[in-house]
mmCIF file of C-alpha atoms in Angstrom:
data_model
loop_
_atom_site.group_PDB
_atom_site.id
_atom_site.type_symbol
_atom_site.label_atom_id
_atom_site.label_comp_id
_atom_site.label_asym_id
_atom_site.label_seq_id
_atom_site.Cartn_x
_atom_site.Cartn_y
_atom_site.Cartn_z
ATOM 1 C CA MET A 1 157.069 -58.559 -82.752
ATOM 2 C CA GLU A 2 158.175 -62.029 -83.684
ATOM 3 C CA ILE A 3 160.346 -62.252 -86.811
ATOM 4 C CA GLU A 4 161.040 -65.826 -87.836
ATOM 5 C CA ARG A 5 161.526 -68.115 -90.789
ATOM 6 C CA LYS A 6 160.368 -71.721 -90.891
ATOM 7 C CA PHE A 7 161.875 -74.634 -92.828
ATOM 8 C CA LEU A 8 161.209 -78.291 -93.449
ATOM 9 C CA ILE A 9 164.160 -80.527 -92.606
ATOM 10 C CA LYS A 10 165.771 -82.876 -95.137
ATOM 11 C CA GLU A 11 167.645 -84.878 -92.528
ATOM 12 C CA LEU A 12 167.947 -84.664 -88.765
ATOM 13 C CA PRO A 13 171.400 -83.957 -87.380
ATOM 14 C CA ALA A 14 173.094 -87.176 -86.239
ATOM 15 C CA ASP A 15 173.977 -85.616 -82.863
ATOM 16 C CA LEU A 16 170.480 -84.208 -82.182
ATOM 17 C CA ALA A 17 170.206 -85.914 -78.785
ATOM 18 C CA SER A 18 173.252 -83.959 -77.564
ATOM 19 C CA PHE A 19 171.372 -80.623 -77.707
ATOM 20 C CA PRO A 20 169.062 -79.219 -75.026
ATOM 21 C CA CYS A 21 165.374 -79.825 -75.633
ATOM 22 C CA HIS A 22 161.891 -79.146 -74.306
ATOM 23 C CA LYS A 23 158.801 -81.357 -74.287
ATOM 24 C CA ILE A 24 155.882 -79.296 -75.594
ATOM 25 C CA GLU A 25 152.145 -79.844 -75.651
ATOM 26 C CA GLN A 26 149.983 -77.131 -77.152
ATOM 27 C CA ALA A 27 146.357 -76.593 -78.039
ATOM 28 C CA TYR A 28 144.388 -73.850 -79.745
ATOM 29 C CA LEU A 29 141.391 -71.995 -78.368
ATOM 30 C CA ASN A 30 141.083 -69.874 -81.508
ATOM 31 C CA THR A 31 142.926 -69.683 -84.838
ATOM 32 C CA ASN A 32 142.026 -66.195 -86.111
ATOM 33 C CA PRO A 33 143.490 -64.523 -84.166
ATOM 34 C CA VAL A 34 145.627 -67.314 -82.789
ATOM 35 C CA VAL A 35 145.051 -67.963 -79.086
ATOM 36 C CA ARG A 36 147.111 -70.895 -77.882
ATOM 37 C CA ILE A 37 147.913 -72.621 -74.618
ATOM 38 C CA ARG A 38 151.227 -74.400 -74.164
ATOM 39 C CA ARG A 39 152.882 -76.638 -71.633
ATOM 40 C CA GLN A 40 156.655 -76.530 -72.053
ATOM 41 C CA ASP A 41 158.243 -78.951 -69.617
ATOM 42 C CA ASP A 42 156.796 -77.729 -66.296
ATOM 43 C CA ALA A 43 155.854 -74.200 -67.428
ATOM 44 C CA TYR A 44 152.473 -73.086 -68.809
ATOM 45 C CA PHE A 45 151.608 -70.196 -71.144
ATOM 46 C CA LEU A 46 148.740 -68.502 -72.930
ATOM 47 C CA THR A 47 149.835 -66.958 -76.229
ATOM 48 C CA TYR A 48 148.172 -64.487 -78.596
ATOM 49 C CA LYS A 49 149.565 -64.217 -82.128
ATOM 50 C CA GLY A 50 148.508 -61.624 -84.662
ATOM 51 C CA GLU A 51 148.190 -62.141 -88.393
ATOM 52 C CA GLY A 52 151.164 -62.635 -90.664
ATOM 53 C CA HIS A 53 153.830 -65.111 -91.621
ATOM 54 C CA MET A 54 157.422 -63.957 -91.145
ATOM 55 C CA VAL A 55 156.574 -60.915 -88.998
ATOM 56 C CA ARG A 56 153.721 -60.897 -86.497
ATOM 57 C CA GLU A 57 152.740 -59.811 -83.020
ATOM 58 C CA GLU A 58 153.151 -62.325 -80.230
ATOM 59 C CA TYR A 59 152.272 -61.999 -76.551
ATOM 60 C CA ASN A 60 152.974 -64.698 -73.957
ATOM 61 C CA LEU A 61 151.328 -64.737 -70.550
ATOM 62 C CA PRO A 62 152.100 -67.201 -67.762
ATOM 63 C CA LEU A 63 149.492 -69.748 -66.668
ATOM 64 C CA ASN A 64 149.452 -72.206 -63.795
ATOM 65 C CA GLU A 65 148.827 -75.924 -64.282
ATOM 66 C CA THR A 66 145.208 -75.712 -63.115
ATOM 67 C CA SER A 67 144.377 -72.946 -65.598
ATOM 68 C CA TYR A 68 146.159 -74.804 -68.395
ATOM 69 C CA CYS A 69 144.170 -77.997 -67.739
ATOM 70 C CA HIS A 70 140.906 -76.042 -67.567
ATOM 71 C CA LEU A 71 141.570 -74.279 -70.887
ATOM 72 C CA LYS A 72 142.831 -77.481 -72.536
ATOM 73 C CA GLU A 73 139.318 -78.946 -72.139
ATOM 74 C CA LYS A 74 138.005 -76.053 -74.252
ATOM 75 C CA ALA A 75 140.573 -76.431 -77.047
ATOM 76 C CA ASP A 76 139.559 -77.189 -80.606
ATOM 77 C CA GLY A 77 141.180 -79.771 -82.832
ATOM 78 C CA ILE A 78 144.325 -81.804 -82.332
ATOM 79 C CA ILE A 79 146.490 -81.236 -79.260
ATOM 80 C CA LEU A 80 149.996 -81.074 -80.685
ATOM 81 C CA THR A 81 152.983 -82.707 -79.037
ATOM 82 C CA LYS A 82 156.575 -82.185 -80.020
ATOM 83 C CA THR A 83 160.122 -82.197 -78.783
ATOM 84 C CA ARG A 84 161.888 -78.892 -79.456
ATOM 85 C CA TYR A 85 165.669 -79.069 -79.770
ATOM 86 C CA LEU A 86 167.733 -75.883 -79.434
ATOM 87 C CA LEU A 87 170.724 -75.761 -81.783
ATOM 88 C CA PRO A 88 173.043 -72.749 -81.734
ATOM 89 C CA LEU A 89 173.864 -70.841 -84.924
ATOM 90 C CA GLU A 90 176.481 -68.205 -85.662
ATOM 91 C CA GLY A 91 175.581 -64.646 -84.768
ATOM 92 C CA GLY A 92 173.773 -65.607 -81.573
ATOM 93 C CA LEU A 93 170.840 -67.178 -83.419
ATOM 94 C CA THR A 94 169.170 -70.443 -82.398
ATOM 95 C CA ILE A 95 167.499 -73.131 -84.472
ATOM 96 C CA GLU A 96 164.337 -74.371 -82.761
ATOM 97 C CA LEU A 97 163.947 -77.822 -84.312
ATOM 98 C CA ASP A 98 160.543 -79.404 -83.686
ATOM 99 C CA VAL A 99 160.123 -83.178 -83.916
ATOM 100 C CA PHE A 100 156.369 -83.807 -83.896
ATOM 101 C CA GLY A 101 154.474 -86.619 -82.211
ATOM 102 C CA ALA A 102 151.238 -88.301 -83.367
ATOM 103 C CA PRO A 103 149.480 -87.679 -85.672
ATOM 104 C CA TYR A 104 152.370 -85.835 -87.317
ATOM 105 C CA GLU A 105 155.216 -88.308 -86.759
ATOM 106 C CA GLY A 106 157.908 -87.720 -89.355
ATOM 107 C CA LEU A 107 157.230 -83.974 -89.553
ATOM 108 C CA PHE A 108 160.321 -81.956 -88.673
ATOM 109 C CA LEU A 109 160.198 -78.150 -88.718
ATOM 110 C CA ALA A 110 162.949 -75.690 -87.903
ATOM 111 C CA GLU A 111 162.296 -72.093 -86.906
ATOM 112 C CA VAL A 112 164.891 -69.376 -86.606
ATOM 113 C CA GLU A 113 163.959 -66.109 -84.909
ATOM 114 C CA PHE A 114 165.695 -62.899 -85.973
ATOM 115 C CA PRO A 115 166.250 -59.474 -84.433
ATOM 116 C CA ASP A 116 165.060 -57.692 -87.608
ATOM 117 C CA VAL A 117 163.597 -58.266 -91.083
ATOM 118 C CA GLU A 118 166.917 -57.577 -92.824
ATOM 119 C CA SER A 119 168.602 -60.401 -90.897
ATOM 120 C CA ALA A 120 165.719 -62.736 -91.711
ATOM 121 C CA ASN A 121 165.863 -61.918 -95.419
ATOM 122 C CA SER A 122 169.644 -62.375 -95.648
ATOM 123 C CA PHE A 123 169.705 -65.686 -93.738
ATOM 124 C CA THR A 124 171.395 -68.626 -95.443
ATOM 125 C CA PRO A 125 170.068 -71.857 -93.940
ATOM 126 C CA PRO A 126 172.310 -74.829 -93.090
ATOM 127 C CA HIS A 127 172.660 -77.487 -95.809
ATOM 128 C CA TRP A 128 170.411 -79.937 -93.931
ATOM 129 C CA PHE A 129 167.430 -77.558 -94.065
ATOM 130 C CA GLY A 130 164.828 -78.254 -96.732
ATOM 131 C CA GLU A 131 162.085 -76.121 -98.226
ATOM 132 C CA ASP A 132 161.418 -72.665 -96.776
ATOM 133 C CA VAL A 133 157.778 -72.815 -95.624
ATOM 134 C CA THR A 134 157.694 -69.440 -93.876
ATOM 135 C CA PHE A 135 154.877 -68.194 -96.082
ATOM 136 C CA SER A 136 152.931 -71.463 -96.164
ATOM 137 C CA SER A 137 150.083 -71.334 -93.661
ATOM 138 C CA GLY A 138 149.804 -75.131 -93.980
ATOM 139 C CA TYR A 139 152.792 -75.412 -91.647
ATOM 140 C CA HIS A 140 151.496 -73.054 -88.962
ATOM 141 C CA ASN A 141 150.912 -75.051 -85.787
ATOM 142 C CA SER A 142 147.410 -73.580 -85.614
ATOM 143 C CA THR A 143 146.635 -75.105 -89.031
ATOM 144 C CA LEU A 144 148.156 -78.439 -88.015
ATOM 145 C CA SER A 145 145.993 -78.477 -84.891
ATOM 146 C CA ALA A 146 142.866 -78.006 -86.997
ATOM 147 C CA GLY A 147 143.843 -80.934 -89.220
ATOM 148 C CA LYS A 148 143.315 -78.704 -92.287
ATOM 149 C CA ASP A 149 145.600 -78.802 -95.289
ATOM 150 C CA ARG A 150 147.692 -81.437 -93.567
ATOM 151 C CA PRO A 151 151.188 -81.308 -95.095
ATOM 152 C CA GLN A 152 152.412 -84.477 -96.732
#
């Protein structure tokens, strides 16, 4: 099970470039249930996500580059690109801060994954986080890829 909360970002940290990051490209083969392919740096994955917002099933399976390219041709909608920065938090948590590329330039989303629902519910976000959009399906990457309900 994946337990995470998602936030818009009011301002990017000034030292963002000093944190480790990944270059991500992802596309969706299906959105209900979510079936996604992802290239993260030089690694490739097929992911299944169940229904839900803060708590949902997630399964990741490895792919090779050839399989990824083959499946990418079958993807629907927008192929998302983003840079994901990894910022440490107290308690062993990590902020995954996504800086999106075209057509979503200027969209910054932070996700924090938790070991349990209690930790997720008691989380106090850093001051530079904005609105909590955990329960807004408009900010799911699968929705963004479809170009539906594009957030402003």
